[in-house]
CSV table of C-alpha atoms in Angstrom, one decimal:
chain,number,residue,atom,x,y,z
A,194,MET,CA,24.4,16.1,21.2
A,195,PRO,CA,21.7,13.7,22.3
A,196,VAL,CA,19.2,12.2,19.8
A,197,LYS,CA,15.8,13.9,20.1
A,198,LEU,CA,14.0,12.4,17.2
A,199,ILE,CA,14.1,9.3,14.9
A,200,ALA,CA,12.4,9.7,11.5
A,201,ILE,CA,12.2,6.4,9.6
A,202,ASP,CA,10.8,5.2,6.3
A,203,VAL,CA,8.3,2.4,6.5
A,204,ASP,CA,8.5,0.1,3.5
A,205,GLY,CA,11.9,-1.6,3.0
A,206,THR,CA,13.4,0.1,6.0
A,207,LEU,CA,11.3,-0.3,9.2
A,208,LEU,CA,9.3,-3.3,7.8
A,209,ASP,CA,10.9,-6.4,6.5
A,210,SER,CA,10.5,-7.9,2.9
A,211,THR,CA,7.2,-9.4,3.9
A,212,ALA,CA,5.9,-6.0,5.1
A,213,GLN,CA,6.0,-7.1,8.8
A,214,LEU,CA,7.5,-5.2,11.7
A,215,PRO,CA,10.5,-7.3,13.0
A,216,GLU,CA,10.4,-7.6,16.8
A,217,ASN,CA,13.8,-6.1,17.2
A,218,ASN,CA,12.7,-2.9,15.3
A,219,ARG,CA,9.6,-2.6,17.5
A,220,ARG,CA,11.6,-3.1,20.7
A,221,VAL,CA,14.2,-0.5,19.7
A,222,LEU,CA,11.6,2.1,18.9
A,223,HIS,CA,9.8,1.6,22.2
A,224,GLU,CA,13.1,1.8,24.1
A,225,ALA,CA,13.9,5.1,22.3
A,226,ALA,CA,10.4,6.5,23.2
A,227,VAL,CA,11.0,5.5,26.9
A,228,HIS,CA,14.1,7.7,26.7
A,229,GLY,CA,12.2,10.7,25.4
A,230,ILE,CA,13.1,10.3,21.8
A,231,GLU,CA,10.2,11.2,19.4
A,232,ILE,CA,9.4,8.6,16.8
A,233,VAL,CA,8.2,9.7,13.3
A,234,LEU,CA,7.2,7.3,10.6
A,235,ALA,CA,7.4,8.6,7.0
A,236,THR,CA,5.6,6.8,4.2
A,237,GLY,CA,3.8,7.2,0.9
A,238,ARG,CA,1.0,5.1,2.3
A,239,SER,CA,-2.4,6.4,3.5
A,240,PHE,CA,-3.4,6.3,7.1
A,241,HIS,CA,-5.8,3.5,6.2
A,242,HIS,CA,-2.8,1.4,5.1
A,243,THR,CA,-0.6,2.4,8.0
A,244,ARG,CA,-3.2,2.0,10.8
A,245,GLU,CA,-2.2,-1.5,11.9
A,246,LEU,CA,1.5,-0.6,12.0
A,247,ALA,CA,0.6,2.6,14.0
A,248,THR,CA,-1.0,0.5,16.8
A,249,GLN,CA,2.4,-1.2,17.3
A,250,MET,CA,4.3,2.1,17.8
A,251,PRO,CA,4.8,4.1,21.0
A,252,ALA,CA,1.9,6.3,22.0
A,253,GLN,CA,3.5,9.6,20.9
A,254,THR,CA,4.5,8.4,17.4
A,255,VAL,CA,3.8,10.9,14.6
A,256,LEU,CA,3.0,9.6,11.0
A,257,ILE,CA,3.9,11.5,7.9
A,258,LEU,CA,1.6,10.0,5.3
A,259,ASN,CA,0.6,10.3,1.6
A,260,ASN,CA,4.1,11.3,0.5
A,261,GLY,CA,4.3,14.1,3.0
A,262,SER,CA,0.9,15.7,2.4
A,263,LEU,CA,-0.7,14.5,5.7
A,264,VAL,CA,0.6,14.3,9.3
A,265,LYS,CA,-1.4,12.4,11.9
A,266,ASP,CA,-0.8,11.0,15.3
A,267,ARG,CA,-1.1,7.2,15.7
A,268,THR,CA,-4.8,7.5,16.7
A,269,GLY,CA,-5.6,9.2,13.4
A,270,LEU,CA,-5.9,12.8,14.6
A,271,THR,CA,-4.8,15.1,11.8
A,272,LEU,CA,-2.0,17.4,12.9
A,273,ALA,CA,-1.3,19.0,9.5
A,274,SER,CA,-2.6,18.6,5.9
A,275,HIS,CA,-1.1,19.9,2.7
A,276,GLY,CA,-3.4,18.8,-0.1
A,277,LEU,CA,-3.7,20.1,-3.6
A,278,PRO,CA,-6.0,23.1,-4.1
A,279,ALA,CA,-9.3,21.9,-5.7
A,280,GLU,CA,-8.5,24.0,-8.8
A,281,THR,CA,-5.2,22.3,-9.3
A,282,ALA,CA,-6.7,18.8,-8.8
A,283,ARG,CA,-9.4,19.5,-11.4
A,284,TYR,CA,-6.7,20.7,-13.8
A,285,ILE,CA,-4.7,17.5,-13.4
A,286,VAL,CA,-7.8,15.3,-13.8
A,287,ASN,CA,-8.8,17.2,-17.0
A,288,GLU,CA,-5.3,17.1,-18.5
A,289,THR,CA,-5.0,13.4,-17.7
A,290,ARG,CA,-8.4,12.6,-19.3
A,291,ALA,CA,-7.4,14.7,-22.4
A,292,ALA,CA,-4.1,12.8,-22.7
A,293,ARG,CA,-5.8,9.4,-22.4
A,294,GLU,CA,-8.5,10.3,-25.0
A,295,GLY,CA,-6.1,12.0,-27.4
């Protein structure tokens, strides 16, 4: 069965220990894209902190960001978003404040 998609973690996997993209990794991902293989980067980072890396990826690269809560293309177009409901976020903030104060 041919490979159709490569999903790869960013920090410590795709990037080296200095948070740089090794030339060999960049080349291999571009070669894969030329052969029709979809590239997906997965990271806990925000788009803001992934933007520079995204510019080095093949055009059709998809980014899974913020620990899976946001999916964007490499230009920043949001493809899917799965944020916390406002009520849940407020509850977490209030409980955290109460724990710090108590």
